GROMACS .gro file of C-alpha atoms in nm:
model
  444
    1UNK     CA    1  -5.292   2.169   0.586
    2UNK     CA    2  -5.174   2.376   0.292
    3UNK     CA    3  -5.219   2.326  -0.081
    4UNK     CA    4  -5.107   2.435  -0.359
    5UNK     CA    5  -5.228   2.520  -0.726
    6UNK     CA    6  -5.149   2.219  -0.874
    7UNK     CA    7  -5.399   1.965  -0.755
    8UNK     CA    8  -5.668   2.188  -0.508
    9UNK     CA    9  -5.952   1.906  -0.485
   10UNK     CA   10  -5.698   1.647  -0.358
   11UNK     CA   11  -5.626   1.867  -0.099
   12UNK     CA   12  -5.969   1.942   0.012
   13UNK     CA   13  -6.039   1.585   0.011
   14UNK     CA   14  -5.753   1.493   0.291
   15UNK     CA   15  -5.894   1.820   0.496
   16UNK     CA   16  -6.213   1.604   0.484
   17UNK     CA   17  -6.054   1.268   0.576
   18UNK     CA   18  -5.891   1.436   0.837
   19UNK     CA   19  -6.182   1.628   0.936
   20UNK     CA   20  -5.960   1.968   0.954
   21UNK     CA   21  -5.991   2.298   0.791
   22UNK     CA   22  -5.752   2.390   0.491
   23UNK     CA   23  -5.538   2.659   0.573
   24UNK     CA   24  -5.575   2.942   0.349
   25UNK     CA   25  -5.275   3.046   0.101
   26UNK     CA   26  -5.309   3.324  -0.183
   27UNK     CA   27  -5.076   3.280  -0.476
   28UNK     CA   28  -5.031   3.545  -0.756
   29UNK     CA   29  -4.830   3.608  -1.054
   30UNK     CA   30  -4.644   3.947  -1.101
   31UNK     CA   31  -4.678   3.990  -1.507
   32UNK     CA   32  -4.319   3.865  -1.520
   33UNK     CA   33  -4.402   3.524  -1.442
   34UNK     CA   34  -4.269   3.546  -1.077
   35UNK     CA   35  -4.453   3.386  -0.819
   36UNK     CA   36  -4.573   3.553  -0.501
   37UNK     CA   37  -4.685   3.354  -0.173
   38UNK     CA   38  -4.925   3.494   0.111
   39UNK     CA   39  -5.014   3.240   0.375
   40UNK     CA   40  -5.319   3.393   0.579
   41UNK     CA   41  -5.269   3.149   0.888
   42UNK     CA   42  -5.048   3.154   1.171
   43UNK     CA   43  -4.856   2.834   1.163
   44UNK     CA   44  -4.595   2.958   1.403
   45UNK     CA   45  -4.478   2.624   1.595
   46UNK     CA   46  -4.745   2.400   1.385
   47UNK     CA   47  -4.667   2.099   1.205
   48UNK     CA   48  -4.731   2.214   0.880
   49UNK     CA   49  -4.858   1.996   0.546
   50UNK     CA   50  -4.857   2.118   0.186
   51UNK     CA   51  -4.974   1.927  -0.083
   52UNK     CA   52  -4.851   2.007  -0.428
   53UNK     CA   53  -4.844   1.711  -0.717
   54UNK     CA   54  -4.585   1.741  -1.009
   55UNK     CA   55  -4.858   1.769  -1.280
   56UNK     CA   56  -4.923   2.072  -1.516
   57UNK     CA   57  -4.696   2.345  -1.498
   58UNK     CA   58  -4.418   2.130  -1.316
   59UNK     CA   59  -4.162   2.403  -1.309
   60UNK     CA   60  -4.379   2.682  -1.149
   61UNK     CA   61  -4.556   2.441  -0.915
   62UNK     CA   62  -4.272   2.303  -0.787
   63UNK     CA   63  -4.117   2.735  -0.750
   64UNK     CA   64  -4.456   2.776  -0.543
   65UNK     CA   65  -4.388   2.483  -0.340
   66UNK     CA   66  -4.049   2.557  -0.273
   67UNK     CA   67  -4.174   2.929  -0.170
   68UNK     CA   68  -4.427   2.804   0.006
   69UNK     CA   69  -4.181   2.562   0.236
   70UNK     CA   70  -3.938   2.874   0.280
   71UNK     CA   71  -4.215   3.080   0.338
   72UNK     CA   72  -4.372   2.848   0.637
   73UNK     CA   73  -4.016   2.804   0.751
   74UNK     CA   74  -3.946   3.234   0.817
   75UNK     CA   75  -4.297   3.188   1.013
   76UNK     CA   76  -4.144   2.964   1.238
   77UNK     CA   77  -4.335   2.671   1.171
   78UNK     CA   78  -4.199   2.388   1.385
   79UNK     CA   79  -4.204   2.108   1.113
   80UNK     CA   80  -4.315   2.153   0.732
   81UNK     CA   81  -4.378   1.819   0.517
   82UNK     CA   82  -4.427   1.801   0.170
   83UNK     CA   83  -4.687   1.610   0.035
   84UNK     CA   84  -4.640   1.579  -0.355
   85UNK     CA   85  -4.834   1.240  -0.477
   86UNK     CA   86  -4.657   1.239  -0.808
   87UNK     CA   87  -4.292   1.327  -0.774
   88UNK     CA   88  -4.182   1.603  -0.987
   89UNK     CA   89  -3.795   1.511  -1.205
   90UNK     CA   90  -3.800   1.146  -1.017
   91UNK     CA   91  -3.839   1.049  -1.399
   92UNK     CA   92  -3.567   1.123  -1.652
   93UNK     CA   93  -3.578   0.880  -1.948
   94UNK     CA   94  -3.273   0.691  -2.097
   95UNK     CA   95  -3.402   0.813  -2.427
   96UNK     CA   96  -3.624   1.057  -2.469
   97UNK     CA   97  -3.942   1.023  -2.626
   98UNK     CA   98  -3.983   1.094  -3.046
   99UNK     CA   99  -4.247   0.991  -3.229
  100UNK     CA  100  -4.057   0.872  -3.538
  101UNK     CA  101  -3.867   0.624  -3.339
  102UNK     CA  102  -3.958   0.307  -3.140
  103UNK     CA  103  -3.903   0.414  -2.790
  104UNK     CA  104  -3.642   0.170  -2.735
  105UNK     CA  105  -3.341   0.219  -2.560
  106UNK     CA  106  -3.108   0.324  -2.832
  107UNK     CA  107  -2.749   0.205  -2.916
  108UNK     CA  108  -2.465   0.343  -3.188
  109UNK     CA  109  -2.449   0.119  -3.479
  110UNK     CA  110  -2.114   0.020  -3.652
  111UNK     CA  111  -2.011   0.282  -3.950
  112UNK     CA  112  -1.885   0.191  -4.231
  113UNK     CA  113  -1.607   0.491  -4.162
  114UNK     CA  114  -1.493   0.656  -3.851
  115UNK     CA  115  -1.369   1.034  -3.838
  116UNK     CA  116  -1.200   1.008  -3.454
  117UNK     CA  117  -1.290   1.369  -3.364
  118UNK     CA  118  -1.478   1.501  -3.124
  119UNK     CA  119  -1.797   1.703  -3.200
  120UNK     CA  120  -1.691   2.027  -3.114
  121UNK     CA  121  -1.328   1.918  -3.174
  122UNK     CA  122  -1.076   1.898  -2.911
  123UNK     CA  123  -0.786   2.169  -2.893
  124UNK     CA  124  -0.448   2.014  -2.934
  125UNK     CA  125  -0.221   2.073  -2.624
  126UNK     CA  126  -0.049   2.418  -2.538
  127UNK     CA  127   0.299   2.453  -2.707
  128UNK     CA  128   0.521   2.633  -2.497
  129UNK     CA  129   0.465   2.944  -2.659
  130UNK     CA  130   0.148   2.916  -2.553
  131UNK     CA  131   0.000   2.831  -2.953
  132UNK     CA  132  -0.294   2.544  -3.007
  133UNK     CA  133  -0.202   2.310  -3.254
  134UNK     CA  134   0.204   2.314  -3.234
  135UNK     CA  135   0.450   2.046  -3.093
  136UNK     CA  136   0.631   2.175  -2.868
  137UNK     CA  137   0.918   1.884  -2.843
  138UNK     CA  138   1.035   1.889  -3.226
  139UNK     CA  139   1.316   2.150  -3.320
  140UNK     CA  140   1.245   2.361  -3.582
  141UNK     CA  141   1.403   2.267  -3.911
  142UNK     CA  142   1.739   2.476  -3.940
  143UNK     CA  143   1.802   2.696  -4.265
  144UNK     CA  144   2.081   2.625  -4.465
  145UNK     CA  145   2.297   2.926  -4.401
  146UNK     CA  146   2.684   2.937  -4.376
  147UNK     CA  147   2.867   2.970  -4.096
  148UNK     CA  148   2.866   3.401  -4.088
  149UNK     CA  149   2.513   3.423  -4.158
  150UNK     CA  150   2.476   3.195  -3.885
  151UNK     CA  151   2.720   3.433  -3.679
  152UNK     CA  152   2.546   3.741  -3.741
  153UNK     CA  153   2.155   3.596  -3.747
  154UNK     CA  154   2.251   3.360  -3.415
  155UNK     CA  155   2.005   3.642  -3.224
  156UNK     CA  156   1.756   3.637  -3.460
  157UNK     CA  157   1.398   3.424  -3.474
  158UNK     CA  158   1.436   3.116  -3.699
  159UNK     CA  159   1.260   3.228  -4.043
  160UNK     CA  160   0.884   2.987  -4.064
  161UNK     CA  161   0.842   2.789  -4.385
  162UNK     CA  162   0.599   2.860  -4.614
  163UNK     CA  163   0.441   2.498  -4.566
  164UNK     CA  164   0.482   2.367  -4.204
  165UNK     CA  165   0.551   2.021  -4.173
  166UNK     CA  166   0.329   1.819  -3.898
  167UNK     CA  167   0.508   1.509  -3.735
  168UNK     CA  168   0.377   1.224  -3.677
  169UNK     CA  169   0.198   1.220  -3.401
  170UNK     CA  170   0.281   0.900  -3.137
  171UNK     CA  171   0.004   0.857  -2.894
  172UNK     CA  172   0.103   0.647  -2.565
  173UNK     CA  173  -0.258   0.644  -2.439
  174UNK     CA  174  -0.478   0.418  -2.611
  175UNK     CA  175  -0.815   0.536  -2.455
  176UNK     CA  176  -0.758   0.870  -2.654
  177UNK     CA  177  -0.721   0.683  -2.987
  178UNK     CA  178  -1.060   0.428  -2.909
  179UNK     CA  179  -1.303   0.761  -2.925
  180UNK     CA  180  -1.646   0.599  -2.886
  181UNK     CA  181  -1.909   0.711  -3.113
  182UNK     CA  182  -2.230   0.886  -2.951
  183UNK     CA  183  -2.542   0.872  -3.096
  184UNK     CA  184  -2.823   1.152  -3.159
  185UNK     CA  185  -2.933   1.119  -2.749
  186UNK     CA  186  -2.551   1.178  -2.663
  187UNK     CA  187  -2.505   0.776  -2.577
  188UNK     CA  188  -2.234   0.594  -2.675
  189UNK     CA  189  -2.207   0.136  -2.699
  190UNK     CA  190  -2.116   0.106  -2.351
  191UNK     CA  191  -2.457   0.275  -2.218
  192UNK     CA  192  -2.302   0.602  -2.105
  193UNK     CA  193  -2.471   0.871  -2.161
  194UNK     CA  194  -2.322   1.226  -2.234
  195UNK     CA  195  -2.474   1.577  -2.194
  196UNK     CA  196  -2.752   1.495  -2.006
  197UNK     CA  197  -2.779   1.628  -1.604
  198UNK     CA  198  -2.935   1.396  -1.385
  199UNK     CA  199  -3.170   1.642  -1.184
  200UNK     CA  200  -3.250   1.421  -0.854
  201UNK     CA  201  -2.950   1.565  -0.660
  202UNK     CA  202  -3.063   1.908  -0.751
  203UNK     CA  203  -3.404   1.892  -0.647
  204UNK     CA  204  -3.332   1.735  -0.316
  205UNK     CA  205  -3.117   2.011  -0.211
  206UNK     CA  206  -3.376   2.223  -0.321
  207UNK     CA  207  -3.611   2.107  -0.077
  208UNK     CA  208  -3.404   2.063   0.175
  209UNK     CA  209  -3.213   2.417   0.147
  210UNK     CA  210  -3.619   2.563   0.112
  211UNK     CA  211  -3.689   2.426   0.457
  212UNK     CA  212  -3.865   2.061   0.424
  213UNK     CA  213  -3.853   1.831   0.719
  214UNK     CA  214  -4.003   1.537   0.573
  215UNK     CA  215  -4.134   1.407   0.223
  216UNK     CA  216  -4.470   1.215   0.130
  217UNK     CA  217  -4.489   1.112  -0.192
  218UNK     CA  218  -4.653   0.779  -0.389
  219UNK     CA  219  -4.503   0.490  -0.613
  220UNK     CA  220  -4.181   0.668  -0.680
  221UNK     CA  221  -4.068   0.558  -1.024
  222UNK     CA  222  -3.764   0.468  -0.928
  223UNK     CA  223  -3.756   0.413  -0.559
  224UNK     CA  224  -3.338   0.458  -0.502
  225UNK     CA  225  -3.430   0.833  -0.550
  226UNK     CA  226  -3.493   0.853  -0.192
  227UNK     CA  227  -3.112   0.823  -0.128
  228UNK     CA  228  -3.078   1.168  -0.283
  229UNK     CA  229  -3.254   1.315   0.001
  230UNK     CA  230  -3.085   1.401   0.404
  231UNK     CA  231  -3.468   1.395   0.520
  232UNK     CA  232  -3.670   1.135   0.598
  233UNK     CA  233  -3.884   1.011   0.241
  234UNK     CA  234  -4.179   0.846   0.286
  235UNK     CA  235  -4.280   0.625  -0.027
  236UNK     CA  236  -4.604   0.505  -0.013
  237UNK     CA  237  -4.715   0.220  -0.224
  238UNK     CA  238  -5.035   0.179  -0.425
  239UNK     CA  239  -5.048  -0.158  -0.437
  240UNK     CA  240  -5.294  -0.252  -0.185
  241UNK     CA  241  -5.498  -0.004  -0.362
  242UNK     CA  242  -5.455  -0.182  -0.686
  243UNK     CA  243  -5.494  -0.521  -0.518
  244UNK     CA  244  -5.873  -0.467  -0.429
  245UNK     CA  245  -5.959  -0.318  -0.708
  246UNK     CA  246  -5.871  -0.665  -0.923
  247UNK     CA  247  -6.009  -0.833  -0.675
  248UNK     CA  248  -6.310  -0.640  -0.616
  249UNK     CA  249  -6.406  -0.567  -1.005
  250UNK     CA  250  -6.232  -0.790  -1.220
  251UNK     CA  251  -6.431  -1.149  -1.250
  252UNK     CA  252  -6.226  -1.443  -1.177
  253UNK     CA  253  -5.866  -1.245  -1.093
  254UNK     CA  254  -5.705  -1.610  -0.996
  255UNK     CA  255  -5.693  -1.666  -1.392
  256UNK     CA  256  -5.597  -1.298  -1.501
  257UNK     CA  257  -5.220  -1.238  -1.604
  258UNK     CA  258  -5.026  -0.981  -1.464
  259UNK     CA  259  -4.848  -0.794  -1.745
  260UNK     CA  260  -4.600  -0.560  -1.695
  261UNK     CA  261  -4.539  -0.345  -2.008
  262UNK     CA  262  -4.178  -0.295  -2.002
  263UNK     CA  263  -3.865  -0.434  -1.745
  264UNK     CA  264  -3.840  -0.094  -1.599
  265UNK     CA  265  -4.109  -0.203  -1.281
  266UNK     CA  266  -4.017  -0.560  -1.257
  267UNK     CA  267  -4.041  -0.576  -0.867
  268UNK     CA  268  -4.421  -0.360  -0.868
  269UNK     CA  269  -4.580  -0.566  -1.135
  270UNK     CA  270  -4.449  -0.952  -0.964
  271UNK     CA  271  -4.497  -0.848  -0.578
  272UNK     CA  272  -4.861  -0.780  -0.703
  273UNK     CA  273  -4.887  -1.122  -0.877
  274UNK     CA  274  -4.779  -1.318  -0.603
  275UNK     CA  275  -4.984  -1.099  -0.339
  276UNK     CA  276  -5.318  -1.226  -0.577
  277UNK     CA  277  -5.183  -1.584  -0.649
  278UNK     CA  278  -5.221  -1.487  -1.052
  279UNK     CA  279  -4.952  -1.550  -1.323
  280UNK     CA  280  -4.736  -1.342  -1.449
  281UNK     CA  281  -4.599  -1.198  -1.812
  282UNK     CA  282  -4.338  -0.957  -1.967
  283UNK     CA  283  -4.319  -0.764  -2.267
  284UNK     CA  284  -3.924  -0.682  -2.350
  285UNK     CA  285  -3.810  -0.434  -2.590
  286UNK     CA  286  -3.523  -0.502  -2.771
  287UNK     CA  287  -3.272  -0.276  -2.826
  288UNK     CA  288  -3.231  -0.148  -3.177
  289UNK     CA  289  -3.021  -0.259  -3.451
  290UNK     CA  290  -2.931  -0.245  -3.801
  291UNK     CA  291  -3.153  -0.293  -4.056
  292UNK     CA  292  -3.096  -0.543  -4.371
  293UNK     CA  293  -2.988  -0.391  -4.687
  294UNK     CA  294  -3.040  -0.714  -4.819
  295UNK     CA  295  -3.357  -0.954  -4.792
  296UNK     CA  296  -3.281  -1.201  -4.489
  297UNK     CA  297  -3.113  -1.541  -4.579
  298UNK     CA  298  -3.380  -1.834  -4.624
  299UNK     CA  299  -3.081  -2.055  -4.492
  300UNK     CA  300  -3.287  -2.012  -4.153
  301UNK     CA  301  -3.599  -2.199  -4.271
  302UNK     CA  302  -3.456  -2.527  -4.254
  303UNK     CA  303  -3.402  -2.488  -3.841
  304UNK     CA  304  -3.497  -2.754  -3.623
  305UNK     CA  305  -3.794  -2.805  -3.444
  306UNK     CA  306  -3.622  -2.825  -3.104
  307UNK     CA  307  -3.466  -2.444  -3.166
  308UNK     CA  308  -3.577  -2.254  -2.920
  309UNK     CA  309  -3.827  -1.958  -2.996
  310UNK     CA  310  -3.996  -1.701  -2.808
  311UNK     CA  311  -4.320  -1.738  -2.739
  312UNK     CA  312  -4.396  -1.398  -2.924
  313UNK     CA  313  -4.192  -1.164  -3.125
  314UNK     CA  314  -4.324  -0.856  -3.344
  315UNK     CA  315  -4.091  -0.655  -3.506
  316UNK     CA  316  -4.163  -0.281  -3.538
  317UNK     CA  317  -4.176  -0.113  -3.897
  318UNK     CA  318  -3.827   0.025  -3.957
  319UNK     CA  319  -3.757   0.371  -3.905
  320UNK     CA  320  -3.490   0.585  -4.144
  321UNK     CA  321  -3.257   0.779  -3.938
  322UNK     CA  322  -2.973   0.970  -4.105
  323UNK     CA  323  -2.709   0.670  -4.205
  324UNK     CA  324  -2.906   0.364  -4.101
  325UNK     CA  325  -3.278   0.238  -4.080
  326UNK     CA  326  -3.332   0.126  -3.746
  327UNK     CA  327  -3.585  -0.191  -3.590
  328UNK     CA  328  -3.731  -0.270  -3.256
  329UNK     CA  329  -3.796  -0.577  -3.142
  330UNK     CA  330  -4.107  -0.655  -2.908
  331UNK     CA  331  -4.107  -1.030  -2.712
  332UNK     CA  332  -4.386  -1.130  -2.536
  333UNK     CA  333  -4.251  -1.384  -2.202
  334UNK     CA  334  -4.564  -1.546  -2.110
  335UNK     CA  335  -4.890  -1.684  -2.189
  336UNK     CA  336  -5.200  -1.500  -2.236
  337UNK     CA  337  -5.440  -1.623  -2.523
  338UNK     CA  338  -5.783  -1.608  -2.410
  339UNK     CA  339  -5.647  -1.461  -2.061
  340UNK     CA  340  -5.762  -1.109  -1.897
  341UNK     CA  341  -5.477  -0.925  -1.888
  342UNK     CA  342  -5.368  -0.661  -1.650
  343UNK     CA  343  -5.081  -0.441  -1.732
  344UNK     CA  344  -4.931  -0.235  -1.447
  345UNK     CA  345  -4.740   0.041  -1.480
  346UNK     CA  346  -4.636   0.361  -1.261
  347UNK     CA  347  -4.682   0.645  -1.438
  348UNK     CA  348  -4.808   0.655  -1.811
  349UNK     CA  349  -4.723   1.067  -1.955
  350UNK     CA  350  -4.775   0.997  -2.377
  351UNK     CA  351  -4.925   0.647  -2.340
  352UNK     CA  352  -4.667   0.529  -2.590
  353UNK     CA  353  -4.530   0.201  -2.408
  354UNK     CA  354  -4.915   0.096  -2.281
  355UNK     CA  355  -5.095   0.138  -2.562
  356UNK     CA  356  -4.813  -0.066  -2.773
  357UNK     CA  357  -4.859  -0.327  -2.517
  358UNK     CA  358  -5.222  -0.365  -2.540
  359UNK     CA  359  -5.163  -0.446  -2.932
  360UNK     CA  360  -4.891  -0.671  -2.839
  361UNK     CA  361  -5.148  -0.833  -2.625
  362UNK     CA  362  -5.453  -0.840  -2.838
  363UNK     CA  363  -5.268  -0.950  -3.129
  364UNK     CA  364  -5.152  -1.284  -2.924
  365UNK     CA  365  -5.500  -1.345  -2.814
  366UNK     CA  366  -5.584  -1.163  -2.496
  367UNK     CA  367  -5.948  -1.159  -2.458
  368UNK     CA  368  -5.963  -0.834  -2.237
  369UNK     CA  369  -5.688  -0.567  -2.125
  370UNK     CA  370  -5.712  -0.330  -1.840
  371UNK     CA  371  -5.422  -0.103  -1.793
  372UNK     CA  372  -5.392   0.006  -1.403
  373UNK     CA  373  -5.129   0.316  -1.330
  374UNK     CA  374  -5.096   0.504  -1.050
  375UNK     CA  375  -5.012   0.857  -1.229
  376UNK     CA  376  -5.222   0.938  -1.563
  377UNK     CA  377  -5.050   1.250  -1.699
  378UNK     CA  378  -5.136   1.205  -1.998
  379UNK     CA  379  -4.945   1.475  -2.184
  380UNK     CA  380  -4.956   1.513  -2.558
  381UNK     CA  381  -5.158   1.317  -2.771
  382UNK     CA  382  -5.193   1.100  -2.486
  383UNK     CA  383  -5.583   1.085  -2.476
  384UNK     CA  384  -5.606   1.055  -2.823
  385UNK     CA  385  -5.386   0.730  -2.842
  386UNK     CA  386  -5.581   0.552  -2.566
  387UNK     CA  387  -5.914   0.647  -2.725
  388UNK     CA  388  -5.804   0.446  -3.041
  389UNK     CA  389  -5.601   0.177  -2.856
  390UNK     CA  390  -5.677  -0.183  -2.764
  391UNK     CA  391  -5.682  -0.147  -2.405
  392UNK     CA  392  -6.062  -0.172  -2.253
  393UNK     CA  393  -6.019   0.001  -1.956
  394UNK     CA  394  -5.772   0.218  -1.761
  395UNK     CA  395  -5.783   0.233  -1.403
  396UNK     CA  396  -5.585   0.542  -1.267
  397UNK     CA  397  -5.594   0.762  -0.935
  398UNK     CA  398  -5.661   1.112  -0.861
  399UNK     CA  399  -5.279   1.171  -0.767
  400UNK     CA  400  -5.300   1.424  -1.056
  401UNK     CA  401  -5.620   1.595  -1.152
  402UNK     CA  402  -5.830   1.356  -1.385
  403UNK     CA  403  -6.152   1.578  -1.427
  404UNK     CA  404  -6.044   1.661  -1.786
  405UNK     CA  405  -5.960   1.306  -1.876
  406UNK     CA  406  -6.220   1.135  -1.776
  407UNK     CA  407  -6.451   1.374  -2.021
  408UNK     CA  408  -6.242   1.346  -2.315
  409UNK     CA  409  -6.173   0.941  -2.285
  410UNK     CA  410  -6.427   0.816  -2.464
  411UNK     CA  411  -6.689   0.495  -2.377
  412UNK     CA  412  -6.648   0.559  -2.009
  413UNK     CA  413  -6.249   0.383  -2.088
  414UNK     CA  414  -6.098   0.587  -1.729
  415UNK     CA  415  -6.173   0.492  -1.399
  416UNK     CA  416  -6.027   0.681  -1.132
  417UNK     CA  417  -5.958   0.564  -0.729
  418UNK     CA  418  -5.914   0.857  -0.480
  419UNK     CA  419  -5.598   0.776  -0.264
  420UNK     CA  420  -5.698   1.070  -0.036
  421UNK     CA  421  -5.743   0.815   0.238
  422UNK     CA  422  -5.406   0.679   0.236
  423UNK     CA  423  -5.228   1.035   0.200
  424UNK     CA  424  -5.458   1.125   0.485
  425UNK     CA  425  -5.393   0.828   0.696
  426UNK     CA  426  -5.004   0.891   0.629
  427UNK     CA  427  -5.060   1.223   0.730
  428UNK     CA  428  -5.253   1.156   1.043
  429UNK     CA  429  -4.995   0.895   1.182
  430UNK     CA  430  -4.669   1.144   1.093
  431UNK     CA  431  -4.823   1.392   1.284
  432UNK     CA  432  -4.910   1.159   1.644
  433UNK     CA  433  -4.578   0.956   1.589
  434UNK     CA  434  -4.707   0.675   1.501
  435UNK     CA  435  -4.567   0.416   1.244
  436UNK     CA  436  -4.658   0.455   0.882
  437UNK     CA  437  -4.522   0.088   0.754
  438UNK     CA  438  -4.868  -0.091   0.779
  439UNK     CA  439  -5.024   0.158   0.493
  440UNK     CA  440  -4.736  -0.014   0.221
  441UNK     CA  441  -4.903  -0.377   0.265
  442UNK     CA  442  -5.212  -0.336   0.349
  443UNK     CA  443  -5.305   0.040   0.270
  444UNK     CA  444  -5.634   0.235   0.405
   0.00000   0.00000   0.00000
């Protein structure tokens, strides 16, 4: 067992599941910034773990981890495994976070006038004498000479007009005429998204080209990132986990409501509500829209009763962009006045999305929130939103380091649950052969 610096007291506490000493690994920093690797131990045809979560400084843990792989790998270890709890780069968000802006998934509005260029713009095609910008197909206008100027100037380059006249241009393929218009984040009104690199490729080859054999890793936020990788990925789930706690410390969990705070964990948050036999609710963001420039129509008022109207809706303040003022609107699927609420979530990194939820919550009666994650970053102003939130209590693990957090979160608000058992376990049953599938039901 090897760790790294990321996350050195989860480490420690799967050498003390597992009853083995923690190999011993000296990392250092030249005063460039470059990392250097020493492994003390002889792991020469050992089956080799290293545990490094993607918390703090992700890029130069993940460096060290990749060093460390290659370096166990030159030593001739006979397997190496990497153990990372929280996946580094497994998240890249459709939009990314700004504080002036709802969080929403974000679409191009109509304009009230269109340019049709590119941003840089697009160089016509080559002439053929090799000149941007000049049609190649249209002679050049002839001078009005007479018939022995023509003679003797028949050699000579066509004089160039003072004012060059530009054709009309006739374009046969419509696609390059229906330019679609991309927004600030680079995405345009069919969802594609320019200018952004999807990393997950990257970083499997990474791995893989460093020397890993085989992957452990928890609650992967989105689990199809496992098809980026030639090794074998083990996901482990921390449901079980999640499922005793409610039913351990929350009174009466048969009449809580499982929430789940946006539609990106769908299949998490409802295999846990059937699992406990509890309902189940979803908060759906809307995606963004124009604005009014003119108060709404009262034509609406007079609707009939049997309309159909969802059971909540609050719409965000709007926010002034550059040409439009933008809205978000929140709906609430579900009932939960005077309910306990649980919202479950994967990861939670600036808190944004939970703590909105817990408003959304409290505001349609919820007599008491707990938010349950698996990964409590926390980056940011993180802390500092929860603090003054409306959720009661958080319930995270120790898949990143939560001795800070728990400190600065006031009214004893974070609650952490060691999954150092199930790593262990995992660990433990890789290493004899044995099959892992009975830790994603019913954990350890």
């Amino acid at each position: 067992m090897l760790g790294g610096s990321s996350h050195p007291n989860l480490t420690r506490l799967i050498c003390r599941n597992l009853t083995i000493e923690q190999g011993e690994v000296i990392s250092k920093k030249f005063s460039n910034g470059e990392t250097r690797i020493e492994i003390q131990d002889s792991v020469r045809e050992k089956d080799v773990f290293i545990v490094q979560s993607g918390c703090g400084n992700v890029n130069d843990n993940f460096i060290e981890l990749l060093i460390m792989i290659a370096a166990c790998k030159t030593a001739s270890a006979k397997r190496v495994t990497a153990v990372l709890p929280l996946f580094p780069y497994s998240r890249q968000p459709d939009v990314p976070h700004a504080a002036s802006l709802t969080g929403a998934p974000s679409i191009s509005t109509k304009k009230e006038q269109y340019t049709f260029e590119s941003a840089p713009g697009t160089p016509r095609p080559l002439s053929r004498n090799g000149v941007f910008g000049e049609t190649s197909n249209i002679p050049p206008p002839t001078p009005n000479f007479n018939l022995l100027e023509r003679a003797s100037t028949k050699n000579l380059r066509n004089p160039v007009p003072n004012k060059p006249f530009m054709p009309t241009s006739i374009v046969t393929n419509s696609a390059s005429t229906n330019i679609p218009t991309v927004d600030a984040y680079g995405k345009t009104d069919s969802g594609y998204k320019q200018w952004v690199a999807q990393n997950g490729t990257l970083i499997a080859n990474l791995m893989s080209t460093a020397g890993a054999d085989r992957m452990i890793t928890m609650d992967l936020h989105d689990p199809q990132f496992q098809g980026f990788f030639n090794i074998p990925v083990d996901n482990l789930y921390s449901k079980p986990l999640l499922k005793h706690y409610i039913m351990d410390y929350i009174p009466n969990y048969h009449e809580c409501v499982i929430v789940l705070p946006d539609s990106g964990g769908a299949k998490r948050a409802t295999s846990l509500a059937d699992a406990l036999g509890c309902s189940f609710a979803l908060i759906h963001k809307e995606r963004r829209a124009m604005a009014a420039k003119s108060p709404p129509s009262t034509a609406a008022s007079g609707a009939s009763a049997g309309s159909m109207i969802p059971p909540a809706m609050v719409k965000q303040p709007s926010y002034s962009g550059t040409n439009a003022s933008m809205v978000a609107t929140t709906m609430l699927v579900g009932e939960v006045k005077d309910k306990v609420c649980v919202l479950v979530d994967d990861l939670v990194d600036t808190s944004y999305t939970i703590t909105r939820a817990a408003k959304l919550l409290k505001d349609q009666g919820a007599k008491y929130v707990y938010a349950l994650v698996t990964h409590g970053v926390f980056s940011g102003d993180a802390i500092n939103r929860v603090n003054k939130s409306a959720i009661d209590k958080v319930i995270t693990t120790n898949s990143v380091p939560q001795v800070d957090h728990v400190n600065q979160i006031k009214n004893e608000k974070l609650e952490v649950l060691d999954i150092s058992r199930i790593l262990a376990e995992s660990i433990r049953r890789i290493h004899n052969g044995e099959s892992v599938s009975m830790l994603f039901d019913h954990g350890w």
